[in-house]
Every structure is written in C-alpha cells, then in structure tokens.
mmCIF file of C-alpha atoms in Angstrom:
data_model
loop_
_atom_site.group_PDB
_atom_site.id
_atom_site.type_symbol
_atom_site.label_atom_id
_atom_site.label_comp_id
_atom_site.label_asym_id
_atom_site.label_seq_id
_atom_site.Cartn_x
_atom_site.Cartn_y
_atom_site.Cartn_z
ATOM 1 C CA MET A 1 -32.264 -14.118 -47.472
ATOM 2 C CA SER A 2 -30.350 -10.879 -46.860
ATOM 3 C CA ARG A 3 -30.547 -9.778 -43.224
ATOM 4 C CA THR A 4 -30.021 -6.353 -41.648
ATOM 5 C CA ARG A 5 -26.734 -6.298 -39.769
ATOM 6 C CA PRO A 6 -27.458 -5.829 -36.058
ATOM 7 C CA ILE A 7 -26.482 -3.092 -33.678
ATOM 8 C CA ASN A 8 -25.563 -5.178 -30.626
ATOM 9 C CA CYS A 9 -27.055 -3.202 -27.740
ATOM 10 C CA ILE A 10 -26.740 -4.081 -24.061
ATOM 11 C CA ILE A 11 -30.283 -2.874 -23.223
ATOM 12 C CA PRO A 12 -32.912 -5.148 -24.805
ATOM 13 C CA PRO A 13 -36.075 -3.770 -26.458
ATOM 14 C CA TYR A 14 -38.418 -5.182 -23.808
ATOM 15 C CA ILE A 15 -36.773 -2.977 -21.164
ATOM 16 C CA LEU A 16 -36.993 0.108 -23.375
ATOM 17 C CA ASP A 17 -40.669 -0.737 -23.958
ATOM 18 C CA LYS A 18 -41.188 -0.653 -20.194
ATOM 19 C CA LEU A 19 -39.540 2.758 -20.045
ATOM 20 C CA LEU A 20 -42.165 4.031 -22.475
ATOM 21 C CA GLU A 21 -44.759 3.272 -19.770
ATOM 22 C CA SER A 22 -42.992 5.354 -17.120
ATOM 23 C CA PRO A 23 -45.028 8.101 -15.399
ATOM 24 C CA ASP A 24 -41.945 10.306 -15.754
ATOM 25 C CA ARG A 25 -42.231 12.234 -19.046
ATOM 26 C CA ASP A 26 -38.459 12.702 -19.322
ATOM 27 C CA VAL A 27 -37.840 8.955 -18.895
ATOM 28 C CA ARG A 28 -40.423 8.185 -21.593
ATOM 29 C CA GLN A 29 -38.855 10.674 -23.976
ATOM 30 C CA ALA A 30 -35.334 9.350 -23.372
ATOM 31 C CA ALA A 31 -36.519 5.802 -24.103
ATOM 32 C CA LEU A 32 -38.273 6.879 -27.306
ATOM 33 C CA ASP A 33 -35.236 8.836 -28.484
ATOM 34 C CA THR A 34 -32.996 5.845 -27.738
ATOM 35 C CA MET A 35 -35.210 3.525 -29.780
ATOM 36 C CA LEU A 36 -35.358 5.918 -32.738
ATOM 37 C CA THR A 37 -31.604 6.518 -32.746
ATOM 38 C CA THR A 38 -30.923 2.787 -32.534
ATOM 39 C CA ALA A 39 -33.230 2.119 -35.504
ATOM 40 C CA ARG A 40 -31.379 4.712 -37.570
ATOM 41 C CA LEU A 41 -27.999 3.300 -36.604
ATOM 42 C CA ARG A 42 -29.118 -0.195 -37.570
ATOM 43 C CA GLY A 43 -29.476 0.960 -41.160
ATOM 44 C CA GLU A 44 -26.087 2.670 -41.107
ATOM 45 C CA ARG A 45 -24.535 -0.529 -39.737
ATOM 46 C CA THR A 46 -25.724 -2.455 -42.787
ATOM 47 C CA VAL A 47 -24.023 0.009 -45.134
ATOM 48 C CA ARG A 48 -20.771 0.141 -43.141
ATOM 49 C CA ALA A 49 -20.573 -3.648 -42.955
ATOM 50 C CA SER A 50 -20.067 -3.833 -46.716
ATOM 51 C CA PHE A 51 -16.742 -2.045 -46.526
ATOM 52 C CA ALA A 52 -15.679 -2.407 -42.885
ATOM 53 C CA GLY A 53 -13.042 -5.002 -43.734
ATOM 54 C CA ALA A 54 -11.442 -2.697 -46.281
ATOM 55 C CA ILE A 55 -10.961 0.151 -43.805
ATOM 56 C CA ALA A 56 -10.077 -1.875 -40.711
ATOM 57 C CA THR A 57 -6.430 -1.481 -39.773
ATOM 58 C CA PRO A 58 -4.376 -3.490 -37.293
ATOM 59 C CA GLY A 59 -3.113 -1.500 -34.335
ATOM 60 C CA ASP A 60 -1.953 -3.981 -31.697
ATOM 61 C CA GLY A 61 -5.253 -3.418 -29.880
ATOM 62 C CA ARG A 62 -4.434 0.246 -29.206
ATOM 63 C CA ARG A 63 -7.199 2.211 -27.516
ATOM 64 C CA THR A 64 -8.570 5.574 -28.579
ATOM 65 C CA ILE A 65 -11.437 7.358 -26.832
ATOM 66 C CA PHE A 66 -13.564 10.115 -28.389
ATOM 67 C CA ASP A 67 -16.087 12.494 -26.798
ATOM 68 C CA CYS A 68 -19.309 12.878 -28.785
ATOM 69 C CA ASP A 69 -20.407 15.789 -26.562
ATOM 70 C CA GLU A 70 -24.023 14.568 -26.830
ATOM 71 C CA GLY A 71 -23.867 14.445 -30.610
ATOM 72 C CA VAL A 72 -24.661 11.441 -32.805
ATOM 73 C CA THR A 73 -22.182 11.989 -35.649
ATOM 74 C CA LEU A 74 -19.067 9.986 -34.800
ATOM 75 C CA PRO A 75 -16.688 11.719 -37.244
ATOM 76 C CA ARG A 76 -17.320 14.994 -35.389
ATOM 77 C CA ALA A 77 -16.339 13.545 -31.992
ATOM 78 C CA THR A 78 -13.278 14.950 -30.230
ATOM 79 C CA LEU A 79 -10.221 12.799 -29.519
ATOM 80 C CA VAL A 80 -9.764 12.824 -25.726
ATOM 81 C CA ARG A 81 -7.480 9.915 -24.770
ATOM 82 C CA THR A 82 -4.965 7.592 -26.413
ATOM 83 C CA GLU A 83 -2.462 4.965 -25.301
ATOM 84 C CA ASP A 84 0.221 7.652 -25.145
ATOM 85 C CA GLY A 85 -1.763 10.295 -23.298
ATOM 86 C CA PRO A 86 -2.530 10.963 -19.612
ATOM 87 C CA GLU A 87 -5.705 10.142 -17.739
ATOM 88 C CA SER A 88 -8.679 12.364 -18.395
ATOM 89 C CA ALA A 89 -10.612 14.500 -15.938
ATOM 90 C CA ASP A 90 -13.732 12.874 -17.394
ATOM 91 C CA THR A 91 -14.787 9.733 -15.521
ATOM 92 C CA ALA A 92 -16.605 8.212 -18.505
ATOM 93 C CA VAL A 93 -13.524 8.627 -20.704
ATOM 94 C CA ASP A 94 -11.275 6.829 -18.221
ATOM 95 C CA GLN A 95 -13.815 4.088 -17.516
ATOM 96 C CA ALA A 96 -14.186 3.356 -21.222
ATOM 97 C CA PHE A 97 -10.416 3.381 -21.708
ATOM 98 C CA GLU A 98 -9.786 1.006 -18.800
ATOM 99 C CA GLY A 99 -12.654 -1.293 -19.754
ATOM 100 C CA LEU A 100 -11.451 -1.639 -23.324
ATOM 101 C CA GLY A 101 -7.952 -2.405 -22.053
ATOM 102 C CA LEU A 102 -9.046 -5.006 -19.511
ATOM 103 C CA THR A 103 -11.172 -6.798 -22.114
ATOM 104 C CA ARG A 104 -8.313 -6.734 -24.633
ATOM 105 C CA ASP A 105 -5.864 -8.038 -22.024
ATOM 106 C CA PHE A 106 -8.266 -10.756 -20.914
ATOM 107 C CA TYR A 107 -8.537 -12.175 -24.430
ATOM 108 C CA ARG A 108 -4.816 -11.790 -25.008
ATOM 109 C CA GLN A 109 -3.631 -13.419 -21.781
ATOM 110 C CA VAL A 110 -6.310 -16.089 -21.359
ATOM 111 C CA PHE A 111 -6.906 -17.133 -24.979
ATOM 112 C CA GLN A 112 -3.858 -15.684 -26.767
ATOM 113 C CA ARG A 113 -6.254 -13.699 -28.946
ATOM 114 C CA ASP A 114 -4.817 -10.571 -30.582
ATOM 115 C CA SER A 115 -7.632 -8.075 -30.002
ATOM 116 C CA ILE A 116 -11.223 -8.490 -31.159
ATOM 117 C CA ASP A 117 -10.480 -9.770 -34.647
ATOM 118 C CA ASP A 118 -7.331 -11.700 -33.602
ATOM 119 C CA GLN A 119 -5.366 -9.420 -35.928
ATOM 120 C CA GLY A 120 -4.601 -6.521 -33.615
ATOM 121 C CA MET A 121 -7.762 -4.518 -34.309
ATOM 122 C CA ARG A 122 -7.743 -0.989 -32.863
ATOM 123 C CA LEU A 123 -10.243 -0.393 -30.071
ATOM 124 C CA ASP A 124 -12.128 2.868 -30.506
ATOM 125 C CA GLY A 125 -14.643 4.047 -27.929
ATOM 126 C CA TYR A 126 -17.102 6.945 -28.084
ATOM 127 C CA VAL A 127 -18.547 8.367 -24.863
ATOM 128 C CA HIS A 128 -21.328 10.902 -24.175
ATOM 129 C CA PHE A 129 -23.200 9.723 -27.260
ATOM 130 C CA ASP A 130 -26.493 11.565 -27.828
ATOM 131 C CA VAL A 131 -28.606 13.137 -25.067
ATOM 132 C CA ARG A 132 -29.748 10.824 -22.242
ATOM 133 C CA PHE A 133 -29.065 7.806 -24.458
ATOM 134 C CA ASN A 134 -30.027 4.625 -22.585
ATOM 135 C CA ASN A 135 -27.693 2.145 -24.215
ATOM 136 C CA ALA A 136 -24.201 1.029 -25.115
ATOM 137 C CA PHE A 137 -23.446 -0.901 -28.256
ATOM 138 C CA TRP A 138 -20.869 -2.425 -30.577
ATOM 139 C CA ASP A 139 -21.536 -1.451 -34.187
ATOM 140 C CA GLY A 140 -19.019 -3.729 -35.868
ATOM 141 C CA GLN A 141 -16.179 -1.224 -35.688
ATOM 142 C CA GLN A 142 -16.284 0.615 -32.364
ATOM 143 C CA MET A 143 -17.912 0.912 -28.948
ATOM 144 C CA ILE A 144 -20.450 3.645 -28.273
ATOM 145 C CA PHE A 145 -21.602 4.609 -24.766
ATOM 146 C CA GLY A 146 -24.606 6.667 -23.748
ATOM 147 C CA ASP A 147 -24.805 8.518 -20.442
ATOM 148 C CA GLY A 148 -28.192 7.082 -19.513
ATOM 149 C CA ASP A 149 -31.229 9.121 -18.519
ATOM 150 C CA GLY A 150 -29.907 9.685 -14.999
ATOM 151 C CA THR A 151 -32.955 7.997 -13.494
ATOM 152 C CA GLU A 152 -33.185 4.407 -14.684
ATOM 153 C CA PHE A 153 -29.680 4.246 -16.189
ATOM 154 C CA SER A 154 -26.395 5.892 -15.337
ATOM 155 C CA ASN A 155 -23.255 6.226 -17.485
ATOM 156 C CA LEU A 156 -23.050 3.003 -19.524
ATOM 157 C CA ALA A 157 -19.230 3.090 -19.566
ATOM 158 C CA GLY A 158 -19.313 2.501 -15.805
ATOM 159 C CA SER A 159 -19.794 -1.271 -16.053
ATOM 160 C CA LEU A 160 -16.861 -3.507 -16.974
ATOM 161 C CA ASP A 161 -19.078 -6.498 -17.769
ATOM 162 C CA VAL A 162 -21.104 -4.310 -20.148
ATOM 163 C CA ILE A 163 -17.909 -3.369 -21.995
ATOM 164 C CA GLY A 164 -16.747 -6.996 -22.042
ATOM 165 C CA HIS A 165 -20.188 -8.034 -23.266
ATOM 166 C CA GLU A 166 -20.209 -5.581 -26.161
ATOM 167 C CA LEU A 167 -16.645 -6.249 -27.325
ATOM 168 C CA THR A 168 -17.369 -9.978 -27.264
ATOM 169 C CA HIS A 169 -19.971 -9.352 -29.969
ATOM 170 C CA GLY A 170 -16.960 -8.400 -32.076
ATOM 171 C CA VAL A 171 -15.187 -11.618 -31.128
ATOM 172 C CA THR A 172 -18.265 -13.653 -32.069
ATOM 173 C CA GLU A 173 -18.609 -11.787 -35.352
ATOM 174 C CA ASN A 174 -14.998 -12.605 -36.193
ATOM 175 C CA THR A 175 -15.230 -16.306 -35.222
ATOM 176 C CA ALA A 176 -18.541 -18.143 -35.586
ATOM 177 C CA GLY A 177 -20.494 -15.195 -37.006
ATOM 178 C CA LEU A 178 -23.624 -16.371 -35.181
ATOM 179 C CA GLU A 179 -26.690 -14.991 -36.956
ATOM 180 C CA TYR A 180 -28.511 -12.515 -34.758
ATOM 181 C CA HIS A 181 -31.943 -14.106 -34.522
ATOM 182 C CA ASN A 182 -33.707 -17.027 -32.808
ATOM 183 C CA GLN A 183 -31.420 -19.617 -31.163
ATOM 184 C CA SER A 184 -28.201 -18.592 -32.904
ATOM 185 C CA GLY A 185 -28.892 -14.997 -31.856
ATOM 186 C CA ALA A 186 -29.586 -16.054 -28.276
ATOM 187 C CA LEU A 187 -26.244 -17.899 -28.322
ATOM 188 C CA ASN A 188 -24.643 -14.713 -29.657
ATOM 189 C CA GLU A 189 -26.036 -12.774 -26.697
ATOM 190 C CA SER A 190 -25.078 -15.545 -24.287
ATOM 191 C CA MET A 191 -21.469 -15.539 -25.490
ATOM 192 C CA SER A 192 -21.319 -11.832 -24.685
ATOM 193 C CA ASP A 193 -22.832 -12.319 -21.225
ATOM 194 C CA VAL A 194 -20.512 -15.252 -20.490
ATOM 195 C CA PHE A 195 -17.290 -13.545 -21.502
ATOM 196 C CA GLY A 196 -18.409 -10.173 -20.179
ATOM 197 C CA SER A 197 -18.829 -11.808 -16.780
ATOM 198 C CA LEU A 198 -15.486 -13.591 -17.143
ATOM 199 C CA VAL A 199 -13.689 -10.310 -17.919
ATOM 200 C CA LYS A 200 -14.971 -8.936 -14.612
ATOM 201 C CA GLN A 201 -14.113 -12.111 -12.699
ATOM 202 C CA TRP A 202 -10.625 -12.163 -14.240
ATOM 203 C CA SER A 203 -10.003 -8.527 -13.336
ATOM 204 C CA LEU A 204 -11.075 -9.219 -9.736
ATOM 205 C CA LYS A 205 -9.351 -12.636 -9.591
ATOM 206 C CA GLN A 206 -12.603 -14.217 -8.415
ATOM 207 C CA LYS A 207 -13.333 -17.927 -8.391
ATOM 208 C CA ALA A 208 -16.605 -19.173 -9.838
ATOM 209 C CA GLU A 209 -18.300 -19.514 -6.464
ATOM 210 C CA GLU A 210 -17.258 -15.976 -5.455
ATOM 211 C CA ALA A 211 -18.591 -14.099 -8.492
ATOM 212 C CA ASP A 212 -21.958 -12.344 -8.614
ATOM 213 C CA TRP A 213 -22.649 -13.552 -12.194
ATOM 214 C CA LYS A 214 -24.618 -10.364 -12.941
ATOM 215 C CA ILE A 215 -24.563 -8.136 -16.015
ATOM 216 C CA GLY A 216 -24.977 -4.368 -15.753
ATOM 217 C CA ALA A 217 -25.555 -4.099 -12.005
ATOM 218 C CA GLU A 218 -23.577 -0.838 -11.845
ATOM 219 C CA VAL A 219 -25.563 1.059 -14.479
ATOM 220 C CA TRP A 220 -29.076 -0.347 -14.205
ATOM 221 C CA THR A 221 -31.584 1.422 -11.889
ATOM 222 C CA PRO A 222 -28.867 2.985 -9.703
ATOM 223 C CA GLY A 223 -31.434 3.772 -7.021
ATOM 224 C CA ILE A 224 -32.252 0.085 -6.499
ATOM 225 C CA ALA A 225 -29.614 -2.104 -4.827
ATOM 226 C CA GLY A 226 -28.846 -5.660 -5.850
ATOM 227 C CA ASP A 227 -30.536 -5.858 -9.224
ATOM 228 C CA ALA A 228 -29.032 -6.227 -12.699
ATOM 229 C CA LEU A 229 -30.015 -6.510 -16.343
ATOM 230 C CA ARG A 230 -29.390 -10.256 -16.348
ATOM 231 C CA SER A 231 -28.127 -12.985 -14.052
ATOM 232 C CA LEU A 232 -26.252 -16.021 -15.357
ATOM 233 C CA LYS A 233 -26.666 -17.707 -12.002
ATOM 234 C CA GLU A 234 -30.412 -17.135 -11.784
ATOM 235 C CA PRO A 235 -31.994 -16.177 -15.104
ATOM 236 C CA GLY A 236 -35.454 -14.838 -14.349
ATOM 237 C CA HIS A 237 -34.330 -13.377 -11.003
ATOM 238 C CA ALA A 238 -32.040 -10.492 -12.006
ATOM 239 C CA TYR A 239 -34.693 -7.950 -11.003
ATOM 240 C CA ASP A 240 -38.214 -7.617 -9.687
ATOM 241 C CA ASN A 241 -39.389 -4.071 -9.159
ATOM 242 C CA PRO A 242 -42.449 -1.866 -9.793
ATOM 243 C CA GLN A 243 -40.831 -0.024 -12.723
ATOM 244 C CA PHE A 244 -40.005 -3.077 -14.801
ATOM 245 C CA GLY A 245 -41.803 -6.000 -13.235
ATOM 246 C CA LYS A 246 -40.014 -9.345 -12.992
ATOM 247 C CA ASP A 247 -37.053 -10.472 -15.085
ATOM 248 C CA PRO A 248 -38.634 -12.551 -17.910
ATOM 249 C CA GLN A 249 -35.583 -14.649 -18.858
ATOM 250 C CA PRO A 250 -36.130 -18.429 -18.973
ATOM 251 C CA ASP A 251 -33.582 -20.746 -17.364
ATOM 252 C CA ARG A 252 -34.403 -24.006 -19.179
ATOM 253 C CA MET A 253 -35.822 -25.266 -22.465
ATOM 254 C CA GLY A 254 -39.234 -25.963 -20.967
ATOM 255 C CA LYS A 255 -39.625 -22.185 -20.598
ATOM 256 C CA PHE A 256 -38.255 -21.226 -24.037
ATOM 257 C CA ILE A 257 -39.970 -18.050 -25.316
ATOM 258 C CA HIS A 258 -41.142 -17.889 -28.934
ATOM 259 C CA LEU A 259 -41.221 -14.346 -30.315
ATOM 260 C CA PRO A 260 -41.375 -12.849 -33.838
ATOM 261 C CA ASP A 261 -38.051 -12.466 -35.639
ATOM 262 C CA THR A 262 -38.369 -8.659 -35.719
ATOM 263 C CA PRO A 263 -36.618 -5.811 -33.859
ATOM 264 C CA ARG A 264 -39.638 -5.332 -31.579
ATOM 265 C CA GLY A 265 -39.731 -9.101 -31.045
ATOM 266 C CA ASP A 266 -36.111 -8.976 -29.882
ATOM 267 C CA SER A 267 -35.097 -10.802 -33.094
ATOM 268 C CA GLY A 268 -36.833 -13.938 -31.883
ATOM 269 C CA GLY A 269 -36.092 -13.391 -28.194
ATOM 270 C CA VAL A 270 -32.291 -13.215 -28.335
ATOM 271 C CA HIS A 271 -31.949 -11.292 -25.046
ATOM 272 C CA LEU A 272 -34.532 -13.519 -23.376
ATOM 273 C CA ASN A 273 -33.628 -17.070 -24.399
ATOM 274 C CA SER A 274 -29.938 -16.371 -23.822
ATOM 275 C CA GLY A 275 -30.784 -17.153 -20.215
ATOM 276 C CA ILE A 276 -30.802 -20.863 -21.073
ATOM 277 C CA PRO A 277 -27.169 -21.188 -22.298
ATOM 278 C CA ASN A 278 -26.165 -18.603 -19.679
ATOM 279 C CA LYS A 279 -27.425 -20.916 -16.945
ATOM 280 C CA ALA A 280 -25.643 -23.876 -18.559
ATOM 281 C CA PHE A 281 -22.347 -21.992 -18.478
ATOM 282 C CA TYR A 282 -22.824 -21.030 -14.835
ATOM 283 C CA LEU A 283 -23.564 -24.645 -13.895
ATOM 284 C CA ALA A 284 -20.504 -25.864 -15.805
ATOM 285 C CA ALA A 285 -18.279 -23.216 -14.222
ATOM 286 C CA VAL A 286 -19.274 -23.991 -10.636
ATOM 287 C CA GLY A 287 -19.284 -27.716 -11.398
ATOM 288 C CA ILE A 288 -15.664 -27.523 -12.526
ATOM 289 C CA GLY A 289 -14.751 -25.010 -9.822
ATOM 290 C CA GLY A 290 -11.805 -22.664 -9.475
ATOM 291 C CA PHE A 291 -11.360 -19.778 -11.869
ATOM 292 C CA ALA A 292 -14.137 -20.032 -14.459
ATOM 293 C CA TRP A 293 -11.992 -18.739 -17.326
ATOM 294 C CA GLU A 294 -9.523 -21.607 -16.879
ATOM 295 C CA GLY A 295 -12.036 -24.423 -17.220
ATOM 296 C CA ALA A 296 -15.483 -23.658 -18.571
ATOM 297 C CA GLY A 297 -14.210 -20.484 -20.244
ATOM 298 C CA HIS A 298 -11.720 -22.375 -22.395
ATOM 299 C CA ILE A 299 -14.326 -24.976 -23.281
ATOM 300 C CA TRP A 300 -16.859 -22.328 -24.352
ATOM 301 C CA TYR A 301 -14.248 -20.333 -26.279
ATOM 302 C CA GLU A 302 -13.137 -23.360 -28.280
ATOM 303 C CA ALA A 303 -16.766 -24.291 -28.902
ATOM 304 C CA LEU A 304 -17.438 -20.771 -30.177
ATOM 305 C CA ARG A 305 -14.497 -21.020 -32.561
ATOM 306 C CA ALA A 306 -15.862 -24.336 -33.851
ATOM 307 C CA SER A 307 -19.409 -23.005 -34.370
ATOM 308 C CA SER A 308 -21.010 -21.583 -37.507
ATOM 309 C CA ALA A 309 -23.581 -18.920 -38.328
ATOM 310 C CA ASP A 310 -26.660 -21.101 -37.766
ATOM 311 C CA THR A 311 -25.486 -23.047 -34.699
ATOM 312 C CA ASN A 312 -28.391 -23.716 -32.325
ATOM 313 C CA PHE A 313 -28.485 -24.668 -28.640
ATOM 314 C CA GLN A 314 -28.244 -28.408 -29.272
ATOM 315 C CA ASP A 315 -25.321 -27.970 -31.670
ATOM 316 C CA PHE A 316 -23.452 -25.773 -29.221
ATOM 317 C CA ALA A 317 -24.107 -28.067 -26.262
ATOM 318 C CA ASP A 318 -22.744 -31.040 -28.225
ATOM 319 C CA THR A 319 -19.675 -29.029 -29.217
ATOM 320 C CA THR A 320 -18.911 -27.968 -25.649
ATOM 321 C CA HIS A 321 -19.079 -31.599 -24.564
ATOM 322 C CA GLN A 322 -16.688 -32.575 -27.346
ATOM 323 C CA LYS A 323 -14.295 -29.704 -26.554
ATOM 324 C CA ALA A 324 -14.328 -30.593 -22.862
ATOM 325 C CA GLY A 325 -13.144 -34.054 -23.841
ATOM 326 C CA ASP A 326 -10.518 -32.656 -26.201
ATOM 327 C CA LEU A 327 -9.146 -30.236 -23.611
ATOM 328 C CA PHE A 328 -9.428 -32.271 -20.421
ATOM 329 C CA GLY A 329 -9.933 -35.870 -21.498
ATOM 330 C CA ALA A 330 -12.901 -38.078 -22.292
ATOM 331 C CA GLY A 331 -14.778 -38.919 -19.114
ATOM 332 C CA SER A 332 -12.926 -36.207 -17.180
ATOM 333 C CA PRO A 333 -14.636 -34.331 -14.326
ATOM 334 C CA GLU A 334 -14.715 -31.289 -16.600
ATOM 335 C CA GLN A 335 -16.591 -33.170 -19.303
ATOM 336 C CA ALA A 336 -18.961 -34.625 -16.704
ATOM 337 C CA ALA A 337 -19.631 -31.099 -15.420
ATOM 338 C CA VAL A 338 -20.515 -29.919 -18.943
ATOM 339 C CA LEU A 339 -22.847 -32.878 -19.418
ATOM 340 C CA ALA A 340 -24.533 -32.105 -16.105
ATOM 341 C CA ALA A 341 -24.774 -28.392 -16.881
ATOM 342 C CA TRP A 342 -26.699 -28.860 -20.110
ATOM 343 C CA ALA A 343 -28.947 -31.469 -18.509
ATOM 344 C CA GLY A 344 -29.644 -28.825 -15.872
ATOM 345 C CA VAL A 345 -31.276 -26.661 -18.560
ATOM 346 C CA GLU A 346 -33.037 -29.640 -20.180
ATOM 347 C CA ILE A 347 -30.648 -30.206 -23.084
ATOM 348 C CA GLN A 348 -29.337 -33.747 -23.438
ATOM 349 C CA ILE A 349 -25.971 -34.147 -25.171
ATOM 350 C CA SER A 350 -26.411 -36.085 -28.440
ATOM 351 C CA GLY A 351 -25.135 -39.639 -28.391
ATOM 352 C CA VAL A 352 -24.808 -39.785 -24.605
ATOM 353 C CA PRO A 353 -27.410 -42.089 -23.050
ATOM 354 C CA LYS A 354 -29.509 -40.528 -20.348
ATOM 355 C CA ALA A 355 -28.725 -43.102 -17.710
ATOM 356 C CA ARG A 356 -31.206 -43.838 -14.966
ATOM 357 C CA THR A 357 -30.508 -45.199 -11.543
ATOM 358 C CA PHE A 358 -32.416 -45.669 -8.303
ATOM 359 C CA ALA A 359 -31.718 -43.723 -5.127
ATOM 360 C CA VAL A 360 -33.351 -43.013 -1.780
ATOM 361 C CA ASN A 361 -35.024 -39.625 -2.012
ATOM 362 C CA GLY A 362 -35.652 -37.027 0.677
ATOM 363 C CA ASN A 363 -38.759 -38.666 2.095
ATOM 364 C CA GLY A 364 -37.077 -42.035 2.492
ATOM 365 C CA ARG A 365 -38.683 -43.618 -0.548
ATOM 366 C CA VAL A 366 -36.847 -45.180 -3.426
ATOM 367 C CA GLY A 367 -37.247 -43.024 -6.526
ATOM 368 C CA ARG A 368 -35.727 -42.583 -9.941
ATOM 369 C CA GLU A 369 -32.760 -40.278 -10.326
ATOM 370 C CA ASP A 370 -31.489 -39.042 -13.676
ATOM 371 C CA GLY A 371 -27.973 -39.745 -14.849
ATOM 372 C CA ILE A 372 -26.651 -36.280 -14.023
ATOM 373 C CA ALA A 373 -27.802 -36.335 -10.416
ATOM 374 C CA ALA A 374 -26.492 -39.878 -10.110
ATOM 375 C CA LEU A 375 -23.143 -38.901 -11.596
ATOM 376 C CA SER A 376 -22.818 -35.950 -9.212
ATOM 377 C CA ARG A 377 -23.689 -38.161 -6.247
ATOM 378 C CA GLN A 378 -21.262 -40.867 -7.337
ATOM 379 C CA LEU A 379 -18.462 -38.353 -7.871
ATOM 380 C CA GLY A 380 -19.134 -36.972 -4.394
ATOM 381 C CA GLU A 381 -18.951 -40.456 -2.892
ATOM 382 C CA LEU A 382 -15.720 -41.173 -4.777
ATOM 383 C CA ASN A 383 -14.148 -37.940 -3.568
ATOM 384 C CA ALA A 384 -15.129 -38.797 0.002
ATOM 385 C CA LYS A 385 -13.523 -42.217 -0.311
ATOM 386 C CA VAL A 386 -10.319 -40.725 -1.733
ATOM 387 C CA ALA A 387 -10.195 -38.208 1.137
ATOM 388 C CA ALA A 388 -10.709 -41.005 3.680
ATOM 389 C CA LEU A 389 -7.944 -43.118 2.119
ATOM 390 C CA ALA A 390 -5.592 -40.126 2.161
ATOM 391 C CA LYS A 391 -6.350 -39.552 5.825
ATOM 392 C CA ASP A 392 -5.717 -43.223 6.648
ATOM 393 C CA LEU A 393 -2.433 -43.133 4.732
ATOM 394 C CA ALA A 394 -1.343 -40.040 6.639
ATOM 395 C CA THR A 395 -2.167 -41.742 9.931
ATOM 396 C CA ILE A 396 -0.160 -44.844 8.956
ATOM 397 C CA ARG A 397 2.856 -42.736 8.057
ATOM 398 C CA THR A 398 2.636 -40.820 11.339
ATOM 399 C CA ASN A 399 2.517 -44.012 13.388
ATOM 400 C CA ARG A 400 5.546 -45.554 11.717
#
C-alpha cells in the first residue's frame, strides 16, 4: 500500500490537541494554524520525495540558514548565514547554525558518518517559519523551525536535542527507512530521541549518569521549570501540569498504547510508544556506564543500520543484543546490560532463556528473582570480589 511520506515533527499531535483546549484564544489559534500548515506540508512532502534524490547534492555537510520572515514559502526565504559568513545578530539563526553543525560533527566524529545521508549532504535550515508556528520538523531535505506561540513554546531552534532529534530522522530515512507508523514508527521516533539526547551529551561531555535525558526542555512551556516534551529516563514523567495533564508515554510493553494508524492517532502512537525503546536505551546506557555514545550509542547505531522498514520492537531488541556481542564480545558486560535493559521494558531477547534463581528479598523471605536481576546482582558480587582481591594484592606488595 502506498503511504503518505511523513513530516517528522518534534511536537506530537496529542500536545497540539491539548493546545486547542486552552482558555487563551491566541494559543488555540496558533495550535490550529500549526496543525493546518503541517497537514498541507505533509502533502507537499509526498510530492518532493519522488524527486528529492535527483536534486540532492553533496556539500561536505555545509550549513546554510535562511530566514522565512514568518512566511511559509521556502524558496522566498532570505539567505542569512553560510559556512563562510559571520555570526548573525539573530539568535535563532545562530542557534540553528550551531545546532546543525554540532549534530553533523557528532555523527562524523563518533560514527564516521558523512552528514545525514553519509554522502556529504548539505544542511539547510529555515528559521522564523510561519507566524507563531509551534513546531520544528525535518521534511526529507531541510530543517524548518517555528518561533513558537511565545506562551507554551519558545523559539524551536533553541534546543540542541530538538535539532539532533530532527536531523536523525534524516539518518534513519537514509539507513533503515523505518516506516512511520505503529512499532516501526515508534522506533523511528525513538532513534531520534536517543541520538538527539546523545548529541547534547556529546556536546557537554556528559557521562550517562550525569545527563538529564530530556527532550525539548528549553523550548517547552518556558514558564514551567523542569519539564520537557519527553524523558528517556522516565517516560510518563516528563511533565505533569494543568495545561497538558500528565505525560502519557508508556515505559514498558505492558502499557503499550494502541491507536489508529492516522495522523490524529499519531500514526499508531509513534510519539507515545517510543517511550518503551527510549527507556531500554537509557537502561543500557547507564548499565554500561561512561559516555553513552561510546557504548550503547554504537550498539544502537549499528542496530539501526542493520534494520529494515518494518522492524518492530522485538526485532530491534534482538539486533541490539547481537550487535553488542559483535562489538564487545559475547557474554560481555555490555551485552549483559543490553539484555537487562530490554527485560526492564518487558521485552525478552529471542533465543536467550529467561533464567530464574532464588534470592532473599527485602522482607527476609526467599523469593524468585528473574535472570536480569540475578545477573546484575551476580555481576555486583563479582566486582566486589575483584576489588577485594586487588586491595589484598596491594597490601601484600606494600608489606614486602
């Protein structure tokens, strides 16, 4: 069946729906205008996709930023910054330029990927798109940033993880080509959240345990501190406020949300169910430790490259386990961390027995413990023994 090519927007439809309920007339109007413009662009995306490959030109990942001046016709936008030009007096222009560059450099230095398509694709960004446009999106060729309504959203170019998220849609499109609906679509969204977060962590040189693991905290409800569009660490807890209610993302398969495969149904819940693989990545990253892009990031990137259009959660989980073994060795701590991470979201790796063991639980009774908890406990005990042996050896050497 022929499918409409998606416009990959950072703001999901269920949040825009909430904006339509706002008591503020201007907020309601901005949300409605955003939804109508996005629907129109979705149709244009389908037409452009048929000849995008013919007009794409390699450019060593060179950046070019255009100012739409609140218009919606990209060819009429004004060129405002290039690789060879100075900084702009416009904050949104410079933020978009820097964000595109950091994302490009992240993929180049960490994964040796030559821009979004791995063939030096130029990176074009358009700022000040439309009036009070509450979104940012990748349309298959370029990045477009709205300024937000000034109440619930601020300038969308002001978030590095948003830019990393959107450009990663281009990476996914040029690797696995994950279909944008149901589980493959949720994986598509998850890949963008994962690598969007990693771009920010890489730029800040943060280790996994130091990162906030949030998406869009800088541009979402600027008047409310601490919230975000999504949280990889705690799906379902990114926000909880009177305007939007509680974050509806599930964090495990037992909470999987079934929605219609329509635009209003979030294409089968792609922005919602992405919380499940998001949580798995977070668990793998902190389980491995250190810089997340060096361990879990490489595993997920190789798994993405090995995936296909209809890959589902189970397929992807199995592939990450295999890639962890390929990269770090069968039975390695990294592979064990991946196994534990997927078990943590109720996905069992195919072909790996779910071992059971007995352990003393918190109330002093003997209870059953699943293989992941047992493995974590046993690894902890082994590490403690190694540390004790090292200490004894140091003492022996000192006393010689």
